[in-house]
XYZ file of C-alpha atoms in Angstrom:
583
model
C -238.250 49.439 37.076
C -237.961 45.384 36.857
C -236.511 43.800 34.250
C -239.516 41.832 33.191
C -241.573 45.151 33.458
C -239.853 46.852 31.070
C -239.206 43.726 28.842
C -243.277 43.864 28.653
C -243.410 47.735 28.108
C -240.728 46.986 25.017
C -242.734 44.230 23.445
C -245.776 46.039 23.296
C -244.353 48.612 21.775
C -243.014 46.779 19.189
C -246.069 44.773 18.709
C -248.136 48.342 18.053
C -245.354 49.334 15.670
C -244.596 46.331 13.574
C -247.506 44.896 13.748
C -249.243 46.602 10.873
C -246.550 45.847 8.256
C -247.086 41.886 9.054
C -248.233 39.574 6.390
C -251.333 38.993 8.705
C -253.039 41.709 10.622
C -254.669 39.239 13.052
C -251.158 38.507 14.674
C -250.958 39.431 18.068
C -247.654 39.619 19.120
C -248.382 40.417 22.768
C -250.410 37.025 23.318
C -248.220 35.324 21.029
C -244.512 36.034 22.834
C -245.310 36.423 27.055
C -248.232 33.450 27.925
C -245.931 31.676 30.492
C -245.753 35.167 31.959
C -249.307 36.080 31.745
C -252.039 33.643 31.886
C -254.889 35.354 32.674
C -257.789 34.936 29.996
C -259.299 37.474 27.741
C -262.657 37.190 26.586
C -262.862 33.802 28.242
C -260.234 32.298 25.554
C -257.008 30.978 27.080
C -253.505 33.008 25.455
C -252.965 29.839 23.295
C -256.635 30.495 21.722
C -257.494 29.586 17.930
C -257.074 33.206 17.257
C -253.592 32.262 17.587
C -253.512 29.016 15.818
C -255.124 30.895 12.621
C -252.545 33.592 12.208
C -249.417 31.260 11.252
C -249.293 33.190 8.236
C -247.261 35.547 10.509
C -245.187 33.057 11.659
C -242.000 33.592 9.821
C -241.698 36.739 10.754
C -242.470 36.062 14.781
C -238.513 35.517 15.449
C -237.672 39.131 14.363
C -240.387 40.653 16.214
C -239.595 38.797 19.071
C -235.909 39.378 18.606
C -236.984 43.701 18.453
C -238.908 43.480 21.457
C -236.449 41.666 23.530
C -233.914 44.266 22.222
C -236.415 46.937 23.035
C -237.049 45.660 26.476
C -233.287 45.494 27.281
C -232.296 48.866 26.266
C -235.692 50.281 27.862
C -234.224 48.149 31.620
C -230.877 49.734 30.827
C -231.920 53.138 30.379
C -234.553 53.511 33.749
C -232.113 51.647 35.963
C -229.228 53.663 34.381
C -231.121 57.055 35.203
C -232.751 56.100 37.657
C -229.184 55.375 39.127
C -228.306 59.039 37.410
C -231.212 60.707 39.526
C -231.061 58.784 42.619
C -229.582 60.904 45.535
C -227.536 58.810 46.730
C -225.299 58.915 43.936
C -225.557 62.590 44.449
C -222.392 63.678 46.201
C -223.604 64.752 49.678
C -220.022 66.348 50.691
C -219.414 69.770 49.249
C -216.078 71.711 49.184
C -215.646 74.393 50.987
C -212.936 77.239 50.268
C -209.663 77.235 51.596
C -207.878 78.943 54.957
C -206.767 82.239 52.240
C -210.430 82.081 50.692
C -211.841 82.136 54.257
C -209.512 85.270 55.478
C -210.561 87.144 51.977
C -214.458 86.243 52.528
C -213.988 88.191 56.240
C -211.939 90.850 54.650
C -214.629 91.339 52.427
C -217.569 90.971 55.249
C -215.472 93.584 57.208
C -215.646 96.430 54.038
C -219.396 95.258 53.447
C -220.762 95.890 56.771
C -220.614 98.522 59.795
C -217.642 97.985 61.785
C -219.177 96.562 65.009
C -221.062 94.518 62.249
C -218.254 92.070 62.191
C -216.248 89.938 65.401
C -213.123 87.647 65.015
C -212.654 88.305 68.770
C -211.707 84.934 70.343
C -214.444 85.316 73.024
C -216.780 86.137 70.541
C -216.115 82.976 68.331
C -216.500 80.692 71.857
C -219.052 82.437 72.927
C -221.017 81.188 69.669
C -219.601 77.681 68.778
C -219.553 76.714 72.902
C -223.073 76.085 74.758
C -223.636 75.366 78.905
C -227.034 73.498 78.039
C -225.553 70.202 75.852
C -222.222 68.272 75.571
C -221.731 67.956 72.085
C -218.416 68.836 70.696
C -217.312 72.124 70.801
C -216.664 73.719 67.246
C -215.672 77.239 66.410
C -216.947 80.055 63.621
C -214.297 81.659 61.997
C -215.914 84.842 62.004
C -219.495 86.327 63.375
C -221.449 88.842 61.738
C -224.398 90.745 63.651
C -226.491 91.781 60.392
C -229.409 94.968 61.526
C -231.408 94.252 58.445
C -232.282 91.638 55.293
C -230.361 93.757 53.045
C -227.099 92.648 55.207
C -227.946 89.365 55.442
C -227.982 89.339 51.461
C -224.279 90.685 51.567
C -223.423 88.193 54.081
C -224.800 85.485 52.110
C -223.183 86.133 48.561
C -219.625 86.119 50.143
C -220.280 83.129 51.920
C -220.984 81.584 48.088
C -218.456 83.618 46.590
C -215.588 82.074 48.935
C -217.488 78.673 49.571
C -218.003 79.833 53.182
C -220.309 77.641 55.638
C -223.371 79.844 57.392
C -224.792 78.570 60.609
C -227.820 80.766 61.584
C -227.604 81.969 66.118
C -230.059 83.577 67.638
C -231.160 82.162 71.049
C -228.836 79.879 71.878
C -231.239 77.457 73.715
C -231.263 74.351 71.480
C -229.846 71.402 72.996
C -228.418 69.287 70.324
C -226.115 71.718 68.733
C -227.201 73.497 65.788
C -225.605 76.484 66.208
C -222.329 74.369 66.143
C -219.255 75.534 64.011
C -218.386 73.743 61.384
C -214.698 71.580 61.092
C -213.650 73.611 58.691
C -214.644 76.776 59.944
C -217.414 79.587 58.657
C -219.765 82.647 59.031
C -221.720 82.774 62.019
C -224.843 85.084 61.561
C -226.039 86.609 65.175
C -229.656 87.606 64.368
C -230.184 88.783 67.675
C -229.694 92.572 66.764
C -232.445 91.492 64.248
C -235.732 91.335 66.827
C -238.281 94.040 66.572
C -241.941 93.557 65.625
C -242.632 95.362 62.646
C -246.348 95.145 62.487
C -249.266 94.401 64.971
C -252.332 93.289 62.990
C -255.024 93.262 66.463
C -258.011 92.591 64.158
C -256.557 89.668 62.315
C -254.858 88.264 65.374
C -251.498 87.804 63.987
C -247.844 90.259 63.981
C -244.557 90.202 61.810
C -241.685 90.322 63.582
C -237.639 89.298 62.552
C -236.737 86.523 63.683
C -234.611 87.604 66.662
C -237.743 88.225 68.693
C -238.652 86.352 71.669
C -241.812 84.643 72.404
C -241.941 86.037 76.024
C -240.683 89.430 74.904
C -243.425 89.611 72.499
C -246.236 88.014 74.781
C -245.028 90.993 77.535
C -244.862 93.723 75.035
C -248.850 92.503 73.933
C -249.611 92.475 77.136
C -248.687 95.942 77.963
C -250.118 97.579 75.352
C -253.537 96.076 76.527
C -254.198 93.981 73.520
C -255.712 90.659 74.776
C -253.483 88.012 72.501
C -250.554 85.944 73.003
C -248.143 83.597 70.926
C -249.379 80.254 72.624
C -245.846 78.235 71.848
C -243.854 77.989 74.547
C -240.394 76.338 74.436
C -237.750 77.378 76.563
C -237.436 81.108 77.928
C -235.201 83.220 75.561
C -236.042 81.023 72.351
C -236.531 83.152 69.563
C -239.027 83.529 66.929
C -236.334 82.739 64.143
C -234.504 79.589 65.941
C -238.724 77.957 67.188
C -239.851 77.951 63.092
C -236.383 76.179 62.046
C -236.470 73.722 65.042
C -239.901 73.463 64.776
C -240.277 73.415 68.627
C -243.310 73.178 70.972
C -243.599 72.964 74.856
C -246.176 72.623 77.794
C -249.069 74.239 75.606
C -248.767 72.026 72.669
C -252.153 69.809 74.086
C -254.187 72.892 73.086
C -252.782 74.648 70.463
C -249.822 72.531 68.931
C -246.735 73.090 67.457
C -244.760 75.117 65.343
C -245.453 72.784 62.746
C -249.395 73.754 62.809
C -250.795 77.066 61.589
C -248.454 79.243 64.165
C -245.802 80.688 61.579
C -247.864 81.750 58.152
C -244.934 83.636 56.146
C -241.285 83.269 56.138
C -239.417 85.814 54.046
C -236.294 83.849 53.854
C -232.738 83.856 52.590
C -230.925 81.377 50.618
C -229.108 80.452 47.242
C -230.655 79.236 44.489
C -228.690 76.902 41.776
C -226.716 80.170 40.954
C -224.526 81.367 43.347
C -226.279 84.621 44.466
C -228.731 85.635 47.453
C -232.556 86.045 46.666
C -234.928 86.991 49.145
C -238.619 85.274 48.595
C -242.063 85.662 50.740
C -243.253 81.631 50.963
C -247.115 83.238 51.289
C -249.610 85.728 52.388
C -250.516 87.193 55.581
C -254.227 85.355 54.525
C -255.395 82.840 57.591
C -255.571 80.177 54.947
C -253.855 79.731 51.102
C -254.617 76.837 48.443
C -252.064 78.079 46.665
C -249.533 76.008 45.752
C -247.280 74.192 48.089
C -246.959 75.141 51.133
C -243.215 76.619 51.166
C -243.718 77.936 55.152
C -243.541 74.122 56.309
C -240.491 73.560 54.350
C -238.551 76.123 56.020
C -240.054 74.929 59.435
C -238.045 71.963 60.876
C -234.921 72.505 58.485
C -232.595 74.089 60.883
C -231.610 76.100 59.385
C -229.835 73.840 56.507
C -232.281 75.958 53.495
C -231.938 79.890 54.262
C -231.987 82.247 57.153
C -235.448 83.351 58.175
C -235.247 87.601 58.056
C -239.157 88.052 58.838
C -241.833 86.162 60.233
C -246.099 86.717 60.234
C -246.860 84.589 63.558
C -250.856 84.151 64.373
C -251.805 85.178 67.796
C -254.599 83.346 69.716
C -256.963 85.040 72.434
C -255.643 85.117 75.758
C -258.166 83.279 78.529
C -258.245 82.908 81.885
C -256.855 80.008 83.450
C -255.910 78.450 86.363
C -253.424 74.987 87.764
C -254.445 71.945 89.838
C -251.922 68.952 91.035
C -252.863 65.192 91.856
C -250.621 62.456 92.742
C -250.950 59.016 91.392
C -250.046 55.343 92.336
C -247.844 54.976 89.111
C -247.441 56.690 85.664
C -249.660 53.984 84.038
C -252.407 55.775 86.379
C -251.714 59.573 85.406
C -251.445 58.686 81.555
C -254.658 57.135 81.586
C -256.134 59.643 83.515
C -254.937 62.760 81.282
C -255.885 60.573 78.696
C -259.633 60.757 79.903
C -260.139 64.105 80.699
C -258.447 65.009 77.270
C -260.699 62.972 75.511
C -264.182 64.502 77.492
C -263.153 67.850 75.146
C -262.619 69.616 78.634
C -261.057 73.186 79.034
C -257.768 71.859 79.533
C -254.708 74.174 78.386
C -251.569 71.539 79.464
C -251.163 68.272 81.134
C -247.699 67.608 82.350
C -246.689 65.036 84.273
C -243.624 64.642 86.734
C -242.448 61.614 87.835
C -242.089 60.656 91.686
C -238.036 61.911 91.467
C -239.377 65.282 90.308
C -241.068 65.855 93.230
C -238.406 64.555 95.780
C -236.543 67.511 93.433
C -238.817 70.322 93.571
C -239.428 69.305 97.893
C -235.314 69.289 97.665
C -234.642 72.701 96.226
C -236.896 74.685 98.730
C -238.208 77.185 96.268
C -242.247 75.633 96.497
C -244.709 77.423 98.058
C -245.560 73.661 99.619
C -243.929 70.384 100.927
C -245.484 67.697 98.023
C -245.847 63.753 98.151
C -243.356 62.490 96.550
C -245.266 60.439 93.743
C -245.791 60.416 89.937
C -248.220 63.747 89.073
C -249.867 65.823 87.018
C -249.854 69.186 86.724
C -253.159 70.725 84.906
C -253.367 74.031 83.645
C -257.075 74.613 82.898
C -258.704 76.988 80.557
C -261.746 78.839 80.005
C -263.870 82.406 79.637
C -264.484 82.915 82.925
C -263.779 81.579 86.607
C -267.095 80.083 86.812
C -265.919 77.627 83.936
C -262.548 77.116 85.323
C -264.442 75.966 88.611
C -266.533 73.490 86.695
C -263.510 72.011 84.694
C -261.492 71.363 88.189
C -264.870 69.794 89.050
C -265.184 67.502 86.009
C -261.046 66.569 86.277
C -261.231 65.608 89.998
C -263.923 63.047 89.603
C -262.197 61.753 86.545
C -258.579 61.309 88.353
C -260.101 60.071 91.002
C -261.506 56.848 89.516
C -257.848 56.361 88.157
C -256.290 56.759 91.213
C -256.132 60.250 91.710
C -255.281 61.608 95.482
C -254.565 65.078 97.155
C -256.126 67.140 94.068
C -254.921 70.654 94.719
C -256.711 73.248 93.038
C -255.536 77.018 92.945
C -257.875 79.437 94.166
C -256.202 82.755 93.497
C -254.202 84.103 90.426
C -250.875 83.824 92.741
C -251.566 80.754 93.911
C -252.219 79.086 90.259
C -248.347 81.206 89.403
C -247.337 79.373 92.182
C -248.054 76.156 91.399
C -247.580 76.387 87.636
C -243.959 77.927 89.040
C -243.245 74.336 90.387
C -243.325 72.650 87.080
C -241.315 75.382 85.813
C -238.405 75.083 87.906
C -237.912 71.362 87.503
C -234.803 71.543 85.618
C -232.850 73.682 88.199
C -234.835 71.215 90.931
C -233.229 68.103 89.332
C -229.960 69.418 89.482
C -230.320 69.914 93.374
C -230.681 66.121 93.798
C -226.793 65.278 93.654
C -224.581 68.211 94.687
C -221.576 69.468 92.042
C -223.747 67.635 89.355
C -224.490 68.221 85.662
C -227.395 67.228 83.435
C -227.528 65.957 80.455
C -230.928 66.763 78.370
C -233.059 64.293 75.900
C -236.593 64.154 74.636
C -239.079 61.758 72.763
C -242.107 61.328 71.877
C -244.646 58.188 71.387
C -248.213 57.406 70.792
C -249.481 58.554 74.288
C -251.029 54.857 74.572
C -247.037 53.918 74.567
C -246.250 56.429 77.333
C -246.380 54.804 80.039
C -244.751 51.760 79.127
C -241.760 54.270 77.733
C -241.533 55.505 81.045
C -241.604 52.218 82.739
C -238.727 50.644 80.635
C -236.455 54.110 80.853
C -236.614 53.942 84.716
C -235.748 50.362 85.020
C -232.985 50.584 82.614
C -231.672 53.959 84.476
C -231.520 52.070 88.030
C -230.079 49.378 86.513
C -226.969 51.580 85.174
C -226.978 53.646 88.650
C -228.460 56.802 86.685
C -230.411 59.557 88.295
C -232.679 61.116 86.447
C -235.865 62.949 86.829
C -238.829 62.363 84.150
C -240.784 65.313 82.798
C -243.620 64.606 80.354
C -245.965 66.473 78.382
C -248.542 63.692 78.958
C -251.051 65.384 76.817
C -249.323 64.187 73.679
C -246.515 61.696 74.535
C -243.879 63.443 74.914
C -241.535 63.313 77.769
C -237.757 64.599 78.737
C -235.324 62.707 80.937
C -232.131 65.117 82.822
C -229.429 62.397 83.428
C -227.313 63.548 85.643
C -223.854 62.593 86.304
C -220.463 64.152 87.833
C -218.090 62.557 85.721
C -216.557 61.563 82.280
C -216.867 58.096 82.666
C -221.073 58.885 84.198
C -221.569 61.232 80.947
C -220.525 57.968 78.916
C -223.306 56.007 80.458
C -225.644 58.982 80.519
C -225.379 59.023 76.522
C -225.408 55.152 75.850
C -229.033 55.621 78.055
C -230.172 58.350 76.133
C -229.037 56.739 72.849
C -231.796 53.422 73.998
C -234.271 55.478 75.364
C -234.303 56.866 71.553
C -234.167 53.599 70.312
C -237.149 52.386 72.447
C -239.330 55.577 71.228
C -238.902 54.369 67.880
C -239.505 50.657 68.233
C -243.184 52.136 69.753
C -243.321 54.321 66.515
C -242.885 57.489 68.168
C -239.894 59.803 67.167
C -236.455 60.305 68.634
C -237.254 64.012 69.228
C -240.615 65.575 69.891
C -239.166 69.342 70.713
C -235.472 69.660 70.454
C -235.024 69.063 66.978
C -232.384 67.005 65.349
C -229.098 69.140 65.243
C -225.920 67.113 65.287
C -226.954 64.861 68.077
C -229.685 63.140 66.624
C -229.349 62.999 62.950
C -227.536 59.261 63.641
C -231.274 58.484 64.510
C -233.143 59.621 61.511
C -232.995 56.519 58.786
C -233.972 54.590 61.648
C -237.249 56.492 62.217
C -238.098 57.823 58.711
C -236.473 54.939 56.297
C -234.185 55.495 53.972
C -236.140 56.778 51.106
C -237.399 60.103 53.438
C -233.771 61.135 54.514
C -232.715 60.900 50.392
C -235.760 62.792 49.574
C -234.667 65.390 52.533
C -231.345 65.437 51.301
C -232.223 66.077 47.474
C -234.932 68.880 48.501
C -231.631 70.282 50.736
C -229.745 70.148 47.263
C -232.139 71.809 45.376
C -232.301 74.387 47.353
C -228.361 74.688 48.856
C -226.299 72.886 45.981
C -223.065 74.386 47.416
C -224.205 72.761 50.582
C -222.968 76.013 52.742
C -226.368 76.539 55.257
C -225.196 75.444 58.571
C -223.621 71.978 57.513
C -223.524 68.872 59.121
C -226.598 69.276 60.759
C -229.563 67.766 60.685
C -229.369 64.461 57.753
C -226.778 61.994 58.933
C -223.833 62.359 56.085
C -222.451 59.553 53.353
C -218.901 61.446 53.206
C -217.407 64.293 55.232
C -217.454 67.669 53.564
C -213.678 68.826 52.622
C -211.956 72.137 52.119
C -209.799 73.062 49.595
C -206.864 72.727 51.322
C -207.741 68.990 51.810
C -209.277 68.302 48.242
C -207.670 67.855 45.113
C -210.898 67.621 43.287
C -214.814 69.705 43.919
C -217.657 67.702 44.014
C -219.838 71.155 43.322
């Protein structure tokens, strides 16, 4: 609150309040003490009116008043900025205390009595095995223990000695995020495993939706529907062996996202989740019902979604399922990206049957030529890969029809359209394998993984600046965009320490970039450790404190998977470091 604001709020006050015990009632102590601040007229009479000039009987009591309200208006501007200091969060401390080495070897003592026997790993393998991933080169950090709970009830135990012995929990289950949030902590800390946690518990056919734990794979579940003949499917597709639990808390998406979104949409309805409340004790809640829709309050499920984990540990998830269609693939090269994106923009727009648009840039397709596992030999030029959609055959015919003429008058050549079931697999199998294609391009060579995502209008200009700036620093990389809605992935690839230095400086400006085009620094991978350095950038100051005081509400000992996710004031300590808690 401003000073002169609350100066004003004071004066009235004291105006309403004295007033009435005045010598004249027709003072007005509001007009009378602030018309250099205010000079807008009332009733057509300027501040200084007659009114005014006919209440001097009040007069000799005008210095007290004013004296009061001044006073007033001080103490009022001392209190708001004095709690609104108190309740800002970042005078909050944001760097909690964690127990010590002796508290940490009791806390697994006590996990080891609590739970089955095979329940509980210190194994050295184990720990690497868990704090160590192939697929991103952040640094390695190990748990000091890893639990594999079988049911919520465990996960309860699990969580009350973690707050009993001020334990950090970081949340595994797939292991295929690539900006590691599945990282140990410095200090150490409980690693929960919910991989033994990943049957379906209910198939609801009629209301198109399942609950599963959170252990579960998409494909896993999409094959088991499959086989049992029921004609749905769980339409988000991020990388094979992602898990139901780890896609809600990253709040992922993949090639399928132009037709039915993200995890962020409608996808995930309930979340019975996990975490500590103010007091230091585990409480399981339900965020909803299984109901399609809910007015109901807030909507707790998006909370959850996106917060990696940093708020609870999903147990059990109610996932909606969406009819599965018949569909087919079609490629088409283009002169430049500038072409595709305003062709995919086109057809997207003309409401079309179109399941996924993804486009790979002119390196991707010397890749995929390169690692000999295509059906074909393709031009090596910027293209996009279509997946169409529809009832029937018929209408998959008519929307290849429709997207040929359409790429055409954008530049469009060699439009391949699959004719057969195995020759659509085929195709689609192309895009698929562009990772493991990319890597064939420099022999002995490693890649390093980013995403972003812009207005698709920015796309192409994105893509123009990334390339140029790549060449110039003597980078390989192949481009890989989900053209549909602006999102694309560069693989840098490099052989050495000193190229993995130059690799990350690129992928730290192509981040930069995104943002300056108001897009976001990650459109599927999620934030993690790697790009939390990013987030005041993109969402201003103000929406990382509100994150962080929503994360305190929730976690006040600050023990769900820290260090992930909003960028830190202060390092967390342990004990052993700390003379004093900040909890």
């Amino acid at each position: 609150m401003s000073p002169w604001l609350s100066l004003s709020t004071g004066i009235r006050a004291w105006s309403r309040a004295v007033g009435p015990h005045l010598r004249s009632p027709r003072i007005n102590v509001w007009r009378m003490t602030t018309p250099r601040l205010y000079s807008t007229n009332i009733s057509g009479h300027n501040a200084n009116s007659h009114e005014d000039k006919n209440a001097s009987g009040g007069f000799g009591k005008a210095p007290l008043v004013i004296a009061a309200s001044v006073a007033s208006g001080s103490l009022g501007y001392f209190l708001s900025e004095r709690n609104a200091k108190r309740n800002s969060s970042l005078n909050v401390p944001d760097s909690p205390t964690f127990g010590s080495p002796n508290d940490f070897k009791s806390a697994i003592n006590e996990l080891q009595a609590s739970l089955a026997t095979e329940s509980v790993s210190t194994d050295p393998e184990d720990l690497r095995h868990h704090g160590f991933s192939d697929n991103d080169y952040h640094p390695t950090l190990l748990h000091s223990v890893v639990v594999y709970p079988q049911s919520t009830e465990d996960v309860v135990k699990i969580v009350k000695i973690a707050t009993k012995y001020r334990m950090p929990v970081i949340p595994y289950s797939g292991a295929t995020s690539l900006e590691g949030h599945f990282r140990g902590h410095s200090v150490g800390g409980i690693c929960v495993d919910l991989n033994h946690m990943d049957k379906v518990l209910e198939i609801h056919q009629d209301d198109s939706d399942l609950v599963c734990q959170p252990g579960a794979q998409w494909m896993d579940i999409n094959n088991m529907l499959k086989k049992k003949g029921i004609p749905l499917f769980f339409p988000i597709d991020p990388g094979p062996g992602a898990t139901i639990g780890g896609m809600l808390s990253t709040g992922c998406s993949g090639t399928n996202a132009v037709r039915y979104g993200t995890a962020k949409g409608e996808w995930f309805l309930n979340a019975a989740s996990l975490f500590i409340f103010v007091l230091p004790s585990g409480e399981v809640i339900k965020t909803r019902s299984r109901s399609r829709k809910s007015a109901a309050g807030f909507d707790i499920t998006k909370l959850f979604i996106g917060a990696e984990g940093t708020l609870g540990i999903v147990t059990e998830v109610t996932i909606r399922l969406a009819p599965v269609l018949a569909t087919s693939v079609a490629v088409v090269q283009f002169p430049d990206v500038k072409s595709a994106t305003a062709a995919s923009m086109e057809v997207i727009n003309q409401g079309l049957g179109i399941q996924c648009v993804e486009l790979l840039d002119g390196i991707s397709m010397k890749a995929t030529n390169n690692y000999g596992m295509s059906t074909r030999k393709w031009p090596e030029k910027d293209s996009l890969f279509f997946k169409f959609q529809g009832p029937s055959a018929a209408s998959l015919k008519d929307t290849a029809k429709a997207v040929e003429r359409i790429v055409a008058k954008h530049g469009g050549t060699g439009f391949s359209f699959a004719r057969t079931e195995k020759e659509a697999e085929d195709l689609w199998m192309d895009r698929k394998n562009v990772y493991w294609s990319a890597l064939s391009l420099i022999e002995g060579c490693k890649g390093m993984a980013t995403d972003v995502c812009v207005p698709v209008s920015k796309l192409p200009e994105l893509v123009h600046q990334t390339k140029k700036d790549l060449e110039d620093v003597g980078i390989i990389s192949s481009i890989v965009g989900h053209v549909g809605d602006g999102n694309f992935h560069a693989l840098l690839l490099f052989k050495t320490d000193e190229e993995l230095a130059i690799a990350q400086k690129a992928a730290s400006r192509i981040v930069h970039r995104a943002i300056a085009m108001d897009g976001t620094c990650t459109g599927e991978h999620g934030v993690g450790i790697g790009k939390k350095k990013y987030l005041v950038e993109e969402l201003g100051q103000g929406t990382v404190d509100l994150m962080k005081t929503v994360k305190r509400a929730i976690d006040p000992l600050g023990l769900f998977n820290p260090g992930k996710l909003y960028p830190e004031s202060n390092p967390p300590t342990s004990k052993s470091h700390s003379a004093t808690s900040t909890n």
